Structures are given as structure tokens and as C-alpha cells.
mmCIF file of C-alpha atoms and ligand atoms in Angstrom:
data_model
loop_
_atom_site.group_PDB
_atom_site.id
_atom_site.type_symbol
_atom_site.label_atom_id
_atom_site.label_comp_id
_atom_site.label_asym_id
_atom_site.label_seq_id
_atom_site.Cartn_x
_atom_site.Cartn_y
_atom_site.Cartn_z
ATOM 1 C CA UNK S 29 -11.301 -34.885 65.794
ATOM 2 C CA UNK S 30 -10.592 -36.430 62.023
ATOM 3 C CA UNK S 31 -14.231 -37.368 61.729
ATOM 4 C CA UNK S 32 -15.318 -33.894 62.954
ATOM 5 C CA UNK S 33 -13.352 -31.851 60.601
ATOM 6 C CA UNK S 34 -13.959 -33.915 57.300
ATOM 7 C CA UNK S 35 -17.653 -32.970 57.928
ATOM 8 C CA UNK S 36 -16.409 -29.681 58.906
ATOM 9 C CA UNK S 37 -13.952 -29.133 55.342
ATOM 10 C CA UNK S 38 -17.635 -30.922 53.652
ATOM 11 C CA UNK S 39 -19.867 -28.197 55.112
ATOM 12 C CA UNK S 40 -17.059 -25.363 54.436
ATOM 13 C CA UNK S 41 -17.011 -26.858 50.387
ATOM 14 C CA UNK S 42 -20.909 -27.270 50.490
ATOM 15 C CA UNK S 43 -21.537 -23.829 51.427
ATOM 16 C CA UNK S 44 -18.664 -22.402 48.960
ATOM 17 C CA UNK S 45 -20.421 -24.094 46.839
ATOM 18 C CA UNK S 46 -24.293 -22.417 47.191
ATOM 19 C CA UNK S 47 -22.246 -18.997 47.832
ATOM 20 C CA UNK S 48 -21.221 -19.011 43.882
ATOM 21 C CA UNK S 49 -24.553 -20.867 42.600
ATOM 22 C CA UNK S 50 -27.514 -19.319 41.828
ATOM 23 C CA UNK S 51 -30.505 -20.155 44.033
ATOM 24 C CA UNK S 52 -31.545 -22.332 41.029
ATOM 25 C CA UNK S 53 -28.755 -24.624 40.615
ATOM 26 C CA UNK S 54 -26.990 -22.612 37.911
ATOM 27 C CA UNK S 55 -23.559 -21.842 36.933
ATOM 28 C CA UNK S 56 -21.760 -18.771 38.490
ATOM 29 C CA UNK S 57 -22.610 -15.374 36.890
ATOM 30 C CA UNK S 58 -19.684 -14.088 35.000
ATOM 31 C CA UNK S 59 -19.403 -10.502 35.017
ATOM 32 C CA UNK S 60 -17.128 -8.820 32.630
ATOM 33 C CA UNK S 61 -15.737 -5.624 32.951
ATOM 34 C CA UNK S 62 -15.623 -3.395 30.048
ATOM 35 C CA UNK S 63 -13.889 -0.403 29.193
ATOM 36 C CA UNK S 64 -15.493 2.501 27.024
ATOM 37 C CA UNK S 65 -13.032 5.691 26.214
ATOM 38 C CA UNK S 66 -14.933 7.934 23.772
ATOM 39 C CA UNK S 67 -13.152 11.163 22.501
ATOM 40 C CA UNK S 68 -15.406 13.690 23.138
ATOM 41 C CA UNK S 69 -19.012 13.553 24.572
ATOM 42 C CA UNK S 70 -20.443 16.444 23.302
ATOM 43 C CA UNK S 71 -20.295 15.238 19.489
ATOM 44 C CA UNK S 72 -23.497 14.083 18.317
ATOM 45 C CA UNK S 73 -23.389 11.212 15.927
ATOM 46 C CA UNK S 74 -20.420 9.908 18.883
ATOM 47 C CA UNK S 75 -23.835 10.488 21.249
ATOM 48 C CA UNK S 76 -25.710 7.835 19.488
ATOM 49 C CA UNK S 77 -22.689 5.610 19.093
ATOM 50 C CA UNK S 78 -21.924 5.641 22.811
ATOM 51 C CA UNK S 79 -25.925 4.813 23.502
ATOM 52 C CA UNK S 80 -25.784 2.255 21.187
ATOM 53 C CA UNK S 81 -22.947 0.288 22.330
ATOM 54 C CA UNK S 82 -24.636 0.382 25.970
ATOM 55 C CA UNK S 83 -27.803 -0.927 24.654
ATOM 56 C CA UNK S 84 -26.479 -3.142 22.583
ATOM 57 C CA UNK S 85 -24.586 -5.087 25.442
ATOM 58 C CA UNK S 86 -27.468 -5.374 27.601
ATOM 59 C CA UNK S 87 -29.747 -6.591 25.111
ATOM 60 C CA UNK S 88 -26.680 -9.617 25.169
ATOM 61 C CA UNK S 89 -26.723 -10.343 28.791
ATOM 62 C CA UNK S 90 -27.901 -13.416 30.334
ATOM 63 C CA UNK S 91 -28.276 -14.588 33.360
ATOM 64 C CA UNK S 92 -24.999 -16.243 33.749
ATOM 65 C CA UNK S 93 -23.041 -13.199 31.529
ATOM 66 C CA UNK S 94 -22.998 -9.982 32.781
ATOM 67 C CA UNK S 95 -21.588 -6.537 31.323
ATOM 68 C CA UNK S 96 -20.216 -3.818 33.796
ATOM 69 C CA UNK S 97 -19.210 -0.809 31.223
ATOM 70 C CA UNK S 98 -17.436 1.738 32.224
ATOM 71 C CA UNK S 99 -18.218 4.914 29.909
ATOM 72 C CA UNK S 100 -15.253 7.594 29.956
ATOM 73 C CA UNK S 101 -15.327 11.200 28.339
ATOM 74 C CA UNK S 102 -11.920 12.028 26.617
ATOM 75 C CA UNK S 103 -13.218 15.587 26.355
ATOM 76 C CA UNK S 104 -10.895 16.036 23.303
ATOM 77 C CA UNK S 105 -8.261 15.787 25.109
ATOM 78 C CA UNK S 106 -4.834 13.504 24.534
ATOM 79 C CA UNK S 107 -3.566 13.908 28.118
ATOM 80 C CA UNK S 108 -7.302 12.827 29.691
ATOM 81 C CA UNK S 109 -7.332 9.716 27.412
ATOM 82 C CA UNK S 110 -4.259 8.896 28.504
ATOM 83 C CA UNK S 111 -5.085 9.018 31.878
ATOM 84 C CA UNK S 112 -8.067 7.088 31.580
ATOM 85 C CA UNK S 113 -6.457 4.546 29.794
ATOM 86 C CA UNK S 114 -4.235 4.581 32.767
ATOM 87 C CA UNK S 115 -7.227 3.919 34.775
ATOM 88 C CA UNK S 116 -8.900 1.082 33.052
ATOM 89 C CA UNK S 117 -5.652 -0.552 33.262
ATOM 90 C CA UNK S 118 -5.352 -0.258 36.493
ATOM 91 C CA UNK S 119 -8.628 -1.556 37.203
ATOM 92 C CA UNK S 120 -7.690 -4.975 35.226
ATOM 93 C CA UNK S 121 -10.519 -4.070 32.177
ATOM 94 C CA UNK S 122 -11.586 -7.323 30.570
ATOM 95 C CA UNK S 123 -11.642 -5.161 27.027
ATOM 96 C CA UNK S 124 -11.268 -1.839 25.633
ATOM 97 C CA UNK S 125 -13.045 -0.264 23.202
ATOM 98 C CA UNK S 126 -11.267 2.828 22.296
ATOM 99 C CA UNK S 127 -11.992 6.428 20.176
ATOM 100 C CA UNK S 128 -9.346 8.023 20.232
ATOM 101 C CA UNK S 129 -8.826 11.686 20.531
ATOM 102 C CA UNK S 130 -5.818 11.596 18.071
ATOM 103 C CA UNK S 131 -4.841 9.131 15.694
ATOM 104 C CA UNK S 132 -1.456 10.581 15.501
ATOM 105 C CA UNK S 133 -1.211 9.117 19.295
ATOM 106 C CA UNK S 134 -2.467 5.706 18.586
ATOM 107 C CA UNK S 135 1.028 4.409 19.216
ATOM 108 C CA UNK S 136 1.473 5.090 22.575
ATOM 109 C CA UNK S 137 -2.016 4.394 23.916
ATOM 110 C CA UNK S 138 -2.311 0.457 22.081
ATOM 111 C CA UNK S 139 1.342 0.033 22.898
ATOM 112 C CA UNK S 140 -0.051 0.415 26.867
ATOM 113 C CA UNK S 141 -2.930 -1.547 26.731
ATOM 114 C CA UNK S 142 -1.439 -4.306 24.627
ATOM 115 C CA UNK S 143 1.189 -4.475 27.029
ATOM 116 C CA UNK S 144 -1.630 -4.751 30.255
ATOM 117 C CA UNK S 145 -2.652 -7.814 27.691
ATOM 118 C CA UNK S 146 -6.079 -6.503 27.281
ATOM 119 C CA UNK S 147 -7.582 -6.859 23.794
ATOM 120 C CA UNK S 148 -9.036 -3.790 22.095
ATOM 121 C CA UNK S 149 -11.184 -2.758 19.776
ATOM 122 C CA UNK S 150 -10.280 0.718 18.123
ATOM 123 C CA UNK S 151 -13.645 2.586 16.713
ATOM 124 C CA UNK S 152 -14.790 5.621 14.749
ATOM 125 C CA UNK S 153 -11.330 6.803 14.111
ATOM 126 C CA UNK S 154 -8.485 5.252 12.512
ATOM 127 C CA UNK S 155 -4.998 5.153 13.034
ATOM 128 C CA UNK S 156 -3.421 5.072 9.437
ATOM 129 C CA UNK S 157 0.236 3.785 8.639
ATOM 130 C CA UNK S 158 3.622 5.092 7.625
ATOM 131 C CA UNK S 159 4.343 6.064 4.009
ATOM 132 C CA UNK S 160 0.729 6.101 3.033
ATOM 133 C CA UNK S 161 0.185 2.732 3.791
ATOM 134 C CA UNK S 162 -3.124 2.599 5.107
ATOM 135 C CA UNK S 163 -3.071 -0.683 7.395
ATOM 136 C CA UNK S 164 -1.207 -0.013 10.380
ATOM 137 C CA UNK S 165 1.120 -1.798 11.994
ATOM 138 C CA UNK S 166 -0.177 -1.332 15.455
ATOM 139 C CA UNK S 167 -3.430 -3.291 14.385
ATOM 140 C CA UNK S 168 -2.637 -5.908 11.942
ATOM 141 C CA UNK S 169 0.476 -7.007 14.054
ATOM 142 C CA UNK S 170 -1.394 -7.638 17.202
ATOM 143 C CA UNK S 171 -4.070 -10.641 17.216
ATOM 144 C CA UNK S 172 -5.891 -8.960 19.520
ATOM 145 C CA UNK S 173 -6.486 -5.035 18.554
ATOM 146 C CA UNK S 174 -8.505 -4.657 15.820
ATOM 147 C CA UNK S 175 -10.530 -1.904 13.755
ATOM 148 C CA UNK S 176 -14.192 -1.368 13.512
ATOM 149 C CA UNK S 177 -15.022 1.447 11.128
ATOM 150 C CA UNK S 178 -16.613 2.904 7.786
ATOM 151 C CA UNK S 179 -14.262 3.702 4.794
ATOM 152 C CA UNK S 180 -14.397 7.586 4.599
ATOM 153 C CA UNK S 181 -13.576 7.301 0.830
ATOM 154 C CA UNK S 182 -17.312 6.594 0.033
ATOM 155 C CA UNK S 183 -19.194 9.280 2.226
ATOM 156 C CA UNK S 184 -16.915 12.048 0.547
ATOM 157 C CA UNK S 185 -17.612 9.998 -3.255
ATOM 158 C CA UNK S 186 -21.690 9.590 -1.869
ATOM 159 C CA UNK S 187 -21.648 13.458 -1.452
ATOM 160 C CA UNK S 188 -20.493 14.427 -4.395
ATOM 161 C CA UNK S 189 -22.669 11.504 -6.240
ATOM 162 C CA UNK S 190 -25.525 13.119 -4.469
ATOM 163 C CA UNK S 191 -24.563 16.945 -6.507
ATOM 164 C CA UNK S 192 -24.263 15.382 -9.733
ATOM 165 C CA UNK S 193 -27.938 13.473 -9.383
ATOM 166 C CA UNK S 194 -29.213 17.029 -9.769
ATOM 167 C CA UNK S 195 -30.863 18.361 -12.810
ATOM 168 C CA UNK S 196 -27.595 21.401 -12.820
ATOM 169 C CA UNK S 197 -25.204 19.252 -11.269
ATOM 170 C CA UNK S 198 -24.779 22.034 -8.391
ATOM 171 C CA UNK S 199 -24.043 24.404 -11.667
ATOM 172 C CA UNK S 200 -26.664 26.707 -9.696
ATOM 173 C CA UNK S 201 -25.811 29.810 -11.943
ATOM 174 C CA UNK S 202 -24.823 27.758 -15.315
ATOM 175 C CA UNK S 203 -21.940 29.305 -15.527
ATOM 176 C CA UNK S 204 -19.563 26.132 -15.917
ATOM 177 C CA UNK S 205 -18.397 26.423 -12.948
ATOM 178 C CA UNK S 206 -19.383 24.975 -9.432
ATOM 179 C CA UNK S 207 -18.584 27.301 -6.671
ATOM 180 C CA UNK S 208 -18.742 25.606 -3.343
ATOM 181 C CA UNK S 209 -17.878 26.215 0.328
ATOM 182 C CA UNK S 210 -15.912 23.141 1.855
ATOM 183 C CA UNK S 211 -16.897 23.032 5.809
ATOM 184 C CA UNK S 212 -14.193 20.988 7.470
ATOM 185 C CA UNK S 213 -14.006 18.319 10.687
ATOM 186 C CA UNK S 214 -11.139 18.029 12.927
ATOM 187 C CA UNK S 215 -8.334 17.748 10.126
ATOM 188 C CA UNK S 216 -6.254 15.753 12.201
ATOM 189 C CA UNK S 217 -8.874 13.165 11.231
ATOM 190 C CA UNK S 218 -9.332 10.834 8.039
ATOM 191 C CA UNK S 219 -13.232 11.081 7.857
ATOM 192 C CA UNK S 220 -12.352 15.051 7.273
ATOM 193 C CA UNK S 221 -9.923 14.763 5.182
ATOM 194 C CA UNK S 222 -11.448 11.783 2.759
ATOM 195 C CA UNK S 223 -14.430 13.334 3.128
ATOM 196 C CA UNK S 224 -13.306 16.893 1.670
ATOM 197 C CA UNK S 225 -11.417 15.397 -1.203
ATOM 198 C CA UNK S 226 -13.558 12.390 -2.237
ATOM 199 C CA UNK S 227 -17.050 14.460 -2.244
ATOM 200 C CA UNK S 228 -14.516 16.799 -5.266
ATOM 201 C CA UNK S 229 -13.248 13.849 -6.856
ATOM 202 C CA UNK S 230 -16.165 12.145 -7.757
ATOM 203 C CA UNK S 231 -17.698 15.895 -9.347
ATOM 204 C CA UNK S 232 -13.793 16.151 -10.964
ATOM 205 C CA UNK S 233 -13.545 12.548 -12.175
ATOM 206 C CA UNK S 234 -17.320 13.270 -14.286
ATOM 207 C CA UNK S 235 -15.793 15.966 -15.680
ATOM 208 C CA UNK S 236 -17.541 18.787 -13.857
ATOM 209 C CA UNK S 237 -15.260 21.945 -13.333
ATOM 210 C CA UNK S 238 -15.134 22.737 -9.570
ATOM 211 C CA UNK S 239 -13.743 26.142 -7.626
ATOM 212 C CA UNK S 240 -13.292 26.081 -3.647
ATOM 213 C CA UNK S 241 -14.051 29.737 -2.481
ATOM 214 C CA UNK S 242 -13.685 28.968 1.061
ATOM 215 C CA UNK S 243 -12.283 26.156 3.211
ATOM 216 C CA UNK S 244 -12.011 25.887 7.410
ATOM 217 C CA UNK S 245 -12.639 23.545 10.110
ATOM 218 C CA UNK S 246 -15.481 23.663 12.051
ATOM 219 C CA UNK S 247 -13.690 20.346 14.135
ATOM 220 C CA UNK S 248 -17.313 18.614 13.780
ATOM 221 C CA UNK S 249 -19.155 21.478 15.913
ATOM 222 C CA UNK S 250 -22.711 22.843 14.370
ATOM 223 C CA UNK S 251 -21.856 26.447 16.437
ATOM 224 C CA UNK S 252 -18.190 26.706 14.666
ATOM 225 C CA UNK S 253 -19.901 25.445 11.618
ATOM 226 C CA UNK S 254 -22.972 27.869 11.656
ATOM 227 C CA UNK S 255 -20.172 30.730 12.164
ATOM 228 C CA UNK S 256 -17.720 29.605 9.576
ATOM 229 C CA UNK S 257 -21.034 29.493 7.267
ATOM 230 C CA UNK S 258 -21.816 33.018 8.309
ATOM 231 C CA UNK S 259 -18.196 34.121 7.412
ATOM 232 C CA UNK S 260 -18.306 32.601 4.035
ATOM 233 C CA UNK S 261 -21.419 33.891 3.388
ATOM 234 C CA UNK S 262 -20.372 37.388 4.066
ATOM 235 C CA UNK S 263 -17.311 37.293 1.948
ATOM 236 C CA UNK S 264 -18.693 35.127 -1.071
ATOM 237 C CA UNK S 265 -22.355 35.721 -0.805
ATOM 238 C CA UNK S 266 -24.472 34.699 -4.288
ATOM 239 C CA UNK S 267 -21.447 33.281 -5.579
ATOM 240 C CA UNK S 268 -21.503 30.265 -3.278
ATOM 241 C CA UNK S 269 -23.708 26.822 -4.755
ATOM 242 C CA UNK S 270 -22.816 24.250 -3.066
ATOM 243 C CA UNK S 271 -21.977 23.972 0.919
ATOM 244 C CA UNK S 272 -20.010 20.587 1.639
ATOM 245 C CA UNK S 273 -20.046 20.124 5.329
ATOM 246 C CA UNK S 274 -17.990 16.673 6.836
ATOM 247 C CA UNK S 275 -21.279 15.592 9.279
ATOM 248 C CA UNK S 276 -24.473 16.658 9.576
ATOM 249 C CA UNK S 277 -23.735 18.874 12.920
ATOM 250 C CA UNK S 278 -21.658 21.285 10.992
ATOM 251 C CA UNK S 279 -24.263 21.118 8.550
ATOM 252 C CA UNK S 280 -27.012 22.239 10.956
ATOM 253 C CA UNK S 281 -25.269 24.601 11.522
ATOM 254 C CA UNK S 282 -25.270 26.285 8.009
ATOM 255 C CA UNK S 283 -28.434 25.527 7.613
ATOM 256 C CA UNK S 284 -28.721 28.425 10.120
ATOM 257 C CA UNK S 285 -26.401 30.576 8.448
ATOM 258 C CA UNK S 286 -28.213 29.976 5.500
ATOM 259 C CA UNK S 287 -31.349 30.942 6.476
ATOM 260 C CA UNK S 288 -29.889 33.872 8.051
ATOM 261 C CA UNK S 289 -28.612 35.031 4.614
ATOM 262 C CA UNK S 290 -31.455 34.728 3.337
ATOM 263 C CA UNK S 291 -30.781 31.542 1.298
ATOM 264 C CA UNK S 292 -32.909 28.840 0.342
ATOM 265 C CA UNK S 293 -31.923 25.140 -0.138
ATOM 266 C CA UNK S 294 -32.872 23.243 -3.525
ATOM 267 C CA UNK S 295 -33.392 26.717 -5.166
ATOM 268 C CA UNK S 296 -30.449 28.821 -4.229
ATOM 269 C CA UNK S 297 -27.617 27.199 -3.348
ATOM 270 C CA UNK S 298 -27.115 23.098 -2.317
ATOM 271 C CA UNK S 299 -26.315 21.505 1.312
ATOM 272 C CA UNK S 300 -24.570 18.761 1.461
ATOM 273 C CA UNK S 301 -23.573 16.889 5.070
ATOM 274 C CA UNK S 302 -22.590 13.018 6.317
ATOM 275 C CA UNK S 303 -24.007 11.382 9.198
ATOM 276 C CA UNK S 304 -27.618 10.917 8.553
ATOM 277 C CA UNK S 305 -28.967 12.410 12.023
ATOM 278 C CA UNK S 306 -32.850 11.560 12.455
ATOM 279 C CA UNK S 307 -33.084 15.727 11.713
ATOM 280 C CA UNK S 308 -31.644 15.560 8.648
ATOM 281 C CA UNK S 309 -33.047 13.078 7.227
ATOM 282 C CA UNK S 310 -36.306 14.978 7.989
ATOM 283 C CA UNK S 311 -34.770 18.142 6.511
ATOM 284 C CA UNK S 312 -33.738 15.746 2.920
ATOM 285 C CA UNK S 313 -37.624 14.350 3.214
ATOM 286 C CA UNK S 314 -38.381 18.033 2.687
ATOM 287 C CA UNK S 315 -35.853 19.567 0.797
ATOM 288 C CA UNK S 316 -34.112 21.802 2.891
ATOM 289 C CA UNK S 317 -31.072 19.897 2.645
ATOM 290 C CA UNK S 318 -29.894 18.165 -0.551
ATOM 291 C CA UNK S 319 -28.223 15.518 1.131
ATOM 292 C CA UNK S 320 -26.650 13.175 3.628
ATOM 293 C CA UNK S 321 -24.942 10.226 4.050
ATOM 294 C CA UNK S 322 -25.601 7.721 6.693
ATOM 295 C CA UNK S 323 -22.917 7.017 9.385
ATOM 296 C CA UNK S 324 -24.749 3.561 10.245
ATOM 297 C CA UNK S 325 -23.473 3.815 14.168
ATOM 298 C CA UNK S 326 -26.145 0.749 14.694
ATOM 299 C CA UNK S 327 -24.251 -1.243 12.415
ATOM 300 C CA UNK S 328 -20.831 0.103 13.691
ATOM 301 C CA UNK S 329 -21.627 -0.190 17.205
ATOM 302 C CA UNK S 330 -23.109 -3.820 16.977
ATOM 303 C CA UNK S 331 -20.087 -4.751 15.214
ATOM 304 C CA UNK S 332 -17.595 -3.222 17.686
ATOM 305 C CA UNK S 333 -19.383 -5.077 20.533
ATOM 306 C CA UNK S 334 -19.540 -8.009 18.543
ATOM 307 C CA UNK S 335 -16.049 -8.230 17.938
ATOM 308 C CA UNK S 336 -15.408 -7.399 22.003
ATOM 309 C CA UNK S 337 -17.470 -10.381 23.026
ATOM 310 C CA UNK S 338 -15.685 -12.362 20.114
ATOM 311 C CA UNK S 339 -11.988 -11.624 22.611
ATOM 312 C CA UNK S 340 -13.856 -11.664 25.802
ATOM 313 C CA UNK S 341 -14.300 -15.213 24.447
ATOM 314 C CA UNK S 342 -10.940 -15.978 23.636
ATOM 315 C CA UNK S 343 -12.235 -16.164 19.762
ATOM 316 C CA UNK S 344 -9.891 -15.054 17.125
ATOM 317 C CA UNK S 345 -10.564 -11.701 15.097
ATOM 318 C CA UNK S 346 -9.916 -10.022 11.795
ATOM 319 C CA UNK S 347 -7.809 -6.768 12.332
ATOM 320 C CA UNK S 348 -10.711 -4.565 10.514
ATOM 321 C CA UNK S 349 -13.909 -4.662 9.673
ATOM 322 C CA UNK S 350 -16.110 -2.170 7.540
ATOM 323 C CA UNK S 351 -19.552 -1.033 7.641
ATOM 324 C CA UNK S 352 -21.127 0.662 4.825
ATOM 325 C CA UNK S 353 -22.088 4.211 4.165
ATOM 326 C CA UNK S 354 -25.362 4.521 2.606
ATOM 327 C CA UNK S 355 -26.691 7.750 0.038
ATOM 328 C CA UNK S 356 -29.484 9.758 1.500
ATOM 329 C CA UNK S 357 -31.224 12.051 -0.880
ATOM 330 C CA UNK S 358 -34.532 12.477 -1.809
ATOM 331 C CA UNK S 359 -34.499 9.552 -3.807
ATOM 332 C CA UNK S 360 -33.604 7.172 -0.948
ATOM 333 C CA UNK S 361 -37.414 8.364 0.774
ATOM 334 C CA UNK S 362 -39.149 7.243 -1.879
HETATM 335 C C1 LIG I 3 -16.960 11.083 12.216
HETATM 336 C C2 LIG I 3 -18.915 11.270 12.155
HETATM 337 C C3 LIG I 3 -18.902 13.120 12.961
HETATM 338 C C4 LIG I 3 -17.963 12.668 14.270
HETATM 339 C C5 LIG I 3 -16.584 12.642 13.815
HETATM 340 C C6 LIG I 3 -15.483 12.559 15.202
HETATM 341 O O1 LIG I 3 -17.107 8.947 11.822
HETATM 342 O O2 LIG I 3 -19.404 12.031 10.712
HETATM 343 O O3 LIG I 3 -20.158 13.899 13.241
HETATM 344 O O4 LIG I 3 -18.768 12.361 14.920
HETATM 345 O O5 LIG I 3 -16.817 11.261 13.187
HETATM 346 O O6 LIG I 3 -14.380 11.268 14.471
#
């Protein structure tokens, strides 16, 4: 009887071993669950970023390591995103990649995720600390939390420098003042705040006189951007010399409004964006846009994925990872 029992047990062991090993005798396949929460799918830049997260994760899969990716659309609603994070926690994700809807609500979400002991990679929307202290405590104090992004000040400065490199430095009518309009992204976002501030700072620091005719938010959106620029053109017409847009989506809308008003970029107006969407790179090449700034979604998404994998492997990480912007004007293509 004892012998029979030993035999049955041995059989069971062999069976359970073969059940979890591959037929070729390899080790067990490990599948990691990755939750990716995006602030809003309907965003040109974040769509490219999101696609690249997916492609890059897939390219890193091996026979033994798989990534089960769950992407969710926050639809620009903090409540929606908060529920999505609760679901990720309930699903016991191995790591979460989070593009916040609202950086001012970062603490609540980070606390939940940290309490569930799930490593977290924040992307694209940087939460800032209090009192002008730019390092956010919720990131600094947590060894399994980090932020991957680009320094928005750099993108603003590059926009300004593109204008400074023009022969007339943006002063098309030669009256000694650059009259501009500023089409902003979501003002809750440091990207919108810094791009607005640093593009103009670059001009002022170089001794150029500036005058803001119009400034409003088009929340990163092309259609809204077109509307605002059409409004500004109706109000200020030929006075407008430079149109600064915090991103290319809005610059595409601006380009349409300028065409509708019979204006010609490079001749009687200048147009600047950020992101370097393919379409905008073409426009810069052909001169229908003055310049843009490459927001490196490839570099950022790959860094985010690489660091997520480090976290999955239990490796130590930095709290901040920065990816450079690149100035894109006509000279970039020579
Ligand atoms: C910026 C990007 C914008 C928009 C925004 C969303 O970095 O330039 O186009 O995607 O992020 O937060």
C-alpha cells in the first residue's frame, strides 16, 4: 500500500512538473501584469506614446517572459482614472504606468498604489512639490515610484530660440516689438505653464521687446486651437506676428485658422509648436510652419518601459528620468 502511495505521489509530481514546464524542457513562463492608465486617448502625442509602450513591451518579450498589458482611457476625468486605479489594484497588477489626469491629485493615487505595494512609473505629466520645490515628495520618498518625462522649460526655450534665429527675430513689421499670441495646453499642466513662460523668457533674455496680444487655453486640442486663433485673428488681424502653441495639435488648428484668414507662414506670420508630429515636421520642411520641438515619445516610452521592467525584477531605480527635447526648425533637416 505504501509503495503504491509513493508511486502515485511520484506520478503526481512528474505530472505537475511537466504541466508548468515547456515541452522543450525550458523553465516556467513568467507573465507580468502591467496596467497603463492614460489621461485621455484622444490626444495626438499621447496616442503615439501609448502605441510605443505597447510595441516596445512586446519587442522585449521572450520565450520565458511575457507582458500582459491593460491600457485604460481616463477620458480626462479624475474620477474615472481613480476608479481605474482601484481596478488595477484589485487585479493585482505587477507594475502600473500612470499618465495623470490631474497632477494636483497625484498624492491620492500614489498613496493608494504605494499602499498596495505596486511599483509605479509616472509619465508625461509631472507633479510638482509645494513651495516651488520642484521635487515631489510622493516620488522622492518612495523607492518604487519614479517619474519619466522631459523638462518642459527646455521645450519653451527652444521655441523662443527658433524665433531668435529668424532674420527679423519675429519682428515682421520692424516696429521694434514682437506682437504674439499664446495658445496654451491644459493650464493645470507644467508643460503648458513652462512652455508659455520659457518661450517668451528666451526672447526677453535676448533683449527682444515683446507684447502679448492674446493668451488662452485650447487644452492641447486641435479644433479648440483653431477656434482660438480664429478669434484672435478676428480681434487683432495683421498685428499678430508670432503664434506660439504649446503643442503641435493646437498648431495644426492654428495653421488652418491662419490659412482661412489668408495669412502666409514665413511671410507675414510665424507659427511654432511642440511635439514634432510627422505632419508638423513636413510642414517645417516645406515652410508652412516655422518650427516645432521634438517631444521624444520613443525615448520617453522606452525609458518608462525599461524602468518598469527593472521594478518587476526588483532592481533599484532612480526617482527621476529625463529625456531631452530637440529643436526642429528648417536647419534641422539640412
Ligand atoms: C505634452 C504634449 C502635448 C500633450 C500633453 C498631455 O507633453 O506636448 O501634446 O500630449 O503632453 O499632457
